[in-house]
Tab-separated table of C-alpha atoms in Angstrom:
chain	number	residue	atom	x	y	z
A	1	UNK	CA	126.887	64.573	44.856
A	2	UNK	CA	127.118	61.277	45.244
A	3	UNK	CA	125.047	58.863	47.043
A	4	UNK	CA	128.505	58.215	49.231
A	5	UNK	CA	129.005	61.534	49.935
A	6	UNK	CA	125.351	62.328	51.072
A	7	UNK	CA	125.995	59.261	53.850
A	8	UNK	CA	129.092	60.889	54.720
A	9	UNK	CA	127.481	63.690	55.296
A	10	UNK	CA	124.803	62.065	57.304
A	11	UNK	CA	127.331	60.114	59.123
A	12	UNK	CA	129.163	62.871	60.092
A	13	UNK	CA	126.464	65.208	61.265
A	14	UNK	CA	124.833	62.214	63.311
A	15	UNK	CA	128.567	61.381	65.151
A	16	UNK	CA	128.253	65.773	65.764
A	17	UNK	CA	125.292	65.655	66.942
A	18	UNK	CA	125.729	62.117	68.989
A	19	UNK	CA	128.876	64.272	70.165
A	20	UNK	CA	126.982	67.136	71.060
A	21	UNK	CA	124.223	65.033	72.844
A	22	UNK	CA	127.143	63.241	74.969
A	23	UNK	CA	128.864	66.720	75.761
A	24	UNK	CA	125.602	68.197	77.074
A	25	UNK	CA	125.277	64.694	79.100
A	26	UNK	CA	128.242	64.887	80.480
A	27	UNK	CA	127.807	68.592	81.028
A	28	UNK	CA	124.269	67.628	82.844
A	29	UNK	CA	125.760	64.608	84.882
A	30	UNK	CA	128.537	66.923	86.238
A	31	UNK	CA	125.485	69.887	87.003
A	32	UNK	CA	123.558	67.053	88.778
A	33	UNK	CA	126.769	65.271	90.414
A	34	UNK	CA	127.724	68.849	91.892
A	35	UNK	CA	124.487	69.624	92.988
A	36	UNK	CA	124.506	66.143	94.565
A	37	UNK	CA	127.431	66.554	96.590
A	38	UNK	CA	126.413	70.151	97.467
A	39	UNK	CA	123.216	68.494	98.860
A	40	UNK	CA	125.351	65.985	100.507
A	41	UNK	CA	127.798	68.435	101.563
A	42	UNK	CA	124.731	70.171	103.548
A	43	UNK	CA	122.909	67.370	104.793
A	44	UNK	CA	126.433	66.522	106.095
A	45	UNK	CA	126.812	69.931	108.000
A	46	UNK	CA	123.243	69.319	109.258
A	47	UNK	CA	123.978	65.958	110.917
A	48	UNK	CA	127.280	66.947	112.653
A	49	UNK	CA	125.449	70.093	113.896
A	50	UNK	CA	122.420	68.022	115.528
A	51	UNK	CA	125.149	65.394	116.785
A	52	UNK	CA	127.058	67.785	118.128
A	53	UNK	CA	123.362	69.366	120.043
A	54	UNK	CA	122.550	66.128	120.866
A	55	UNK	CA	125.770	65.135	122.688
A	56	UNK	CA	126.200	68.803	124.693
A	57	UNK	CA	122.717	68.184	125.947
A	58	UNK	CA	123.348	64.328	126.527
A	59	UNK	CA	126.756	65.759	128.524
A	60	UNK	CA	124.882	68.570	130.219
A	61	UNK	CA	122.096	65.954	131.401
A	62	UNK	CA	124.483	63.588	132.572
A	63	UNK	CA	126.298	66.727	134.319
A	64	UNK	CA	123.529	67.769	135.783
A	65	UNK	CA	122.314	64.339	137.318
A	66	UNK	CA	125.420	63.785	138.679
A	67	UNK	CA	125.241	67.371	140.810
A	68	UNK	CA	122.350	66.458	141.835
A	69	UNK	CA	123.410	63.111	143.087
A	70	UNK	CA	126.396	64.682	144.141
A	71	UNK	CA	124.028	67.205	146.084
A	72	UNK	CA	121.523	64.812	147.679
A	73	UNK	CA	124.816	62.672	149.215
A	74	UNK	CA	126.235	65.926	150.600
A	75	UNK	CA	122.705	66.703	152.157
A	76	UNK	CA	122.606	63.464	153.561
A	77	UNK	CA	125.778	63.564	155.000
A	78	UNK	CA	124.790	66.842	156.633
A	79	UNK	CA	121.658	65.760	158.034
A	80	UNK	CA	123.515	62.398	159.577
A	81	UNK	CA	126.237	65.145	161.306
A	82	UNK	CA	123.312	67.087	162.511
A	83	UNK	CA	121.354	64.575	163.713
A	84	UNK	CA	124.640	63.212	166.207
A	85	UNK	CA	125.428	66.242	167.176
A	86	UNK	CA	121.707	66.805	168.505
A	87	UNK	CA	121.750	63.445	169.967
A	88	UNK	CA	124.918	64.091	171.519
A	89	UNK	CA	123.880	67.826	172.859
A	90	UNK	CA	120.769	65.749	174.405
A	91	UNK	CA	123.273	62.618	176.080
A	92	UNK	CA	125.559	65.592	177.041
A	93	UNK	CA	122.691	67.869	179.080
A	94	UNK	CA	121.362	64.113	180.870
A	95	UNK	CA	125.102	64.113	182.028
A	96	UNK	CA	125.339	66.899	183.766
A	97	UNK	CA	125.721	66.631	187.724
A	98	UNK	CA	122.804	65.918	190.182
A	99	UNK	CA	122.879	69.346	191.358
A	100	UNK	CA	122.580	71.058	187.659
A	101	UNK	CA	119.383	68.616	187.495
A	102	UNK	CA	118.135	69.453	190.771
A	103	UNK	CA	118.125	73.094	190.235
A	104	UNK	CA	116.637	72.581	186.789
A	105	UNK	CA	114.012	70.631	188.006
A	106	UNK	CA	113.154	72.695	191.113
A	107	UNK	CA	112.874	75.709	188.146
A	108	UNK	CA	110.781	74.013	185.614
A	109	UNK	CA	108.405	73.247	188.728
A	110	UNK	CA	107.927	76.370	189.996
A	111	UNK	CA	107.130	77.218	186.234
A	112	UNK	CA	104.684	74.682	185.809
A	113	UNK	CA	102.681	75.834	189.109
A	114	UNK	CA	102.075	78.996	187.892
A	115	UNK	CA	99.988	76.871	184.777
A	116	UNK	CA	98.771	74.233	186.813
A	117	UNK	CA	98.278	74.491	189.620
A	118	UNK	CA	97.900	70.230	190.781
A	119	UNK	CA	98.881	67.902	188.782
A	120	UNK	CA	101.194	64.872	188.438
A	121	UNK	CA	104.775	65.310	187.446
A	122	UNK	CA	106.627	62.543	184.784
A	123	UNK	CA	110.113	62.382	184.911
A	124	UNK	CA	112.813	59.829	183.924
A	125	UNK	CA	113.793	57.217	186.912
A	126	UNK	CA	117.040	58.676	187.716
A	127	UNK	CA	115.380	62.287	189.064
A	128	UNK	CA	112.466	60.411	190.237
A	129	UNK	CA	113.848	60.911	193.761
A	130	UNK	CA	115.128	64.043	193.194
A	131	UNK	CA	111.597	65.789	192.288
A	132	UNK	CA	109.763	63.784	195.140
A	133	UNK	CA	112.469	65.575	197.196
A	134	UNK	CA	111.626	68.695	196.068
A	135	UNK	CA	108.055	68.242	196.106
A	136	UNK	CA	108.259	67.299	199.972
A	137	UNK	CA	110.305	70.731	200.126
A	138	UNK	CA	108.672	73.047	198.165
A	139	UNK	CA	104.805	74.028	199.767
A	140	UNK	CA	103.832	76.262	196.546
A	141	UNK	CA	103.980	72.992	194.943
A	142	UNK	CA	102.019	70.845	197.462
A	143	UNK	CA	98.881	69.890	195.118
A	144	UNK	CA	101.794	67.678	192.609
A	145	UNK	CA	102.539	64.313	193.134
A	146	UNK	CA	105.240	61.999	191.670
A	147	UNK	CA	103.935	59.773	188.297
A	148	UNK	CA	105.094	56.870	186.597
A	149	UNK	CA	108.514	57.654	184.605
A	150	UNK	CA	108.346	59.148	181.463
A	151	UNK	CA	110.904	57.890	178.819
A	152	UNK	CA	112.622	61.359	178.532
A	153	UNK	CA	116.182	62.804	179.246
A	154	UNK	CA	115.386	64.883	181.668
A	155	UNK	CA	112.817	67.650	182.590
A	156	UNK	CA	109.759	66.817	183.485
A	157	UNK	CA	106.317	66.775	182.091
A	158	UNK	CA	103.148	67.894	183.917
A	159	UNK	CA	99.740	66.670	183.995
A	160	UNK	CA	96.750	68.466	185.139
A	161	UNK	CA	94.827	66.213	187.920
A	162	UNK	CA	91.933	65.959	185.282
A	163	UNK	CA	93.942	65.050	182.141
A	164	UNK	CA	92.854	67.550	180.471
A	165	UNK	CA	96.275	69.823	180.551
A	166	UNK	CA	99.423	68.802	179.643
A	167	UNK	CA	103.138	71.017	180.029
A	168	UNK	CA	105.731	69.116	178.450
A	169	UNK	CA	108.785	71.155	179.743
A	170	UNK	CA	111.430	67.861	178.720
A	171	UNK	CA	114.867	68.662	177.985
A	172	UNK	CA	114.356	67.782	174.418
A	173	UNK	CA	111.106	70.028	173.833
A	174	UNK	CA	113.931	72.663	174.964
A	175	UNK	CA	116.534	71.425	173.253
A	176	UNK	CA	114.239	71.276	169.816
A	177	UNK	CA	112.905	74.910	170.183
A	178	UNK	CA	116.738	75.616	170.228
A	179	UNK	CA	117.358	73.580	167.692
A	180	UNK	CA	114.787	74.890	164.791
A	181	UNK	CA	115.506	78.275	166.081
A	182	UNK	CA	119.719	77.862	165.574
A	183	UNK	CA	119.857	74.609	163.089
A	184	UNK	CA	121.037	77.455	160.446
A	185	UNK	CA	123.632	79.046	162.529
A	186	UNK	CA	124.505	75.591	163.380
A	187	UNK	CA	124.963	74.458	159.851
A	188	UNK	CA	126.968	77.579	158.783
A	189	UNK	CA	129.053	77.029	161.444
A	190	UNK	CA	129.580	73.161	161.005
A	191	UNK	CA	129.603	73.342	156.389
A	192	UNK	CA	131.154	76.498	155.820
């Protein structure tokens, strides 16, 4: 063999074995590049999922702040409506005719005597004349005498002669016990 032929030889195994070197490359790039996209591929899935987390509980917080704003305007609402129709049950009892007042008064008096039994009596201006009628009336309520107005509906409120006691049978200490007592029935009534 020639000195050619030995090169040849050389040659050729070195291109077969540069060829075999670039095949397993290639074959290598392509295991990497599809192991690469597979990774890809993943990490892909992965951020769509959290995205997808993130914006339901984004929407669900949004959602839910918006009830509750929702809510708190609807309670508000309510509580304005309940608080005209109290002041409009209280307006509507101080309407009521002279004689409804008289009687009511006349009652609440009686009541108060059995507590105290002298004292001064606060009422609004207009039944200021009614109670010292009944007052000059009434002997079981001799030891009560007529005080300054009180800034109240109607009713009355009684003071013992000493201070000491005080009876606050207003119209609106009645009308409140009525009102915490039936402020549910009233509100099924008036929402439902």
């Amino acid at each position: 063999m020639g000195l050619e032929a030995v090169v040849n030889e050389i040659r050729e195994k070195g291109r077969r074995e540069v060829e075999a070197i670039r095949a397993e490359g290639r074959a290598d790039v392509e295991e990497i590049l599809k192991d690469a996209q597979a990774r890809a591929a993943g990490i892909k899935s992965s951020a769509n999922e959290e995205a997808e987390r993130t914006a339901a509980y984004l929407i669900n917080q949004e959602a839910s702040a918006a009830n509750l704003v929702v809510k708190r305007q609807v309670l508000n609402a309510q509580k304005t409506l309940l608080d005209q129709v109290y002041s409009a049950s209280l307006a509507a009892v101080g309407d009521l005719p002279a004689e409804f007042h008289e009687k009511a008064l006349t009652e609440l008096l009686k009541r108060a005597a059995k507590e105290i039994k002298k004292g001064v009596v606060h009422v609004n201006e207009r039944d200021t004349a009614v109670v010292e009628k009944i007052l000059g009336q009434t002997k079981s309520l001799s030891g009560y005498s007529v005080g300054k107005p009180a800034a109240i509906p109607g009713g009355i409120i009684v003071e013992s002669i000493d201070g000491a006691l005080q009876i606050d049978y207003s119209y609106r200490t009645f009308l409140d016990e009525i009102w915490e007592s039936g402020l549910k029935d009233a509100s099924e009534i008036l929402f439902t």
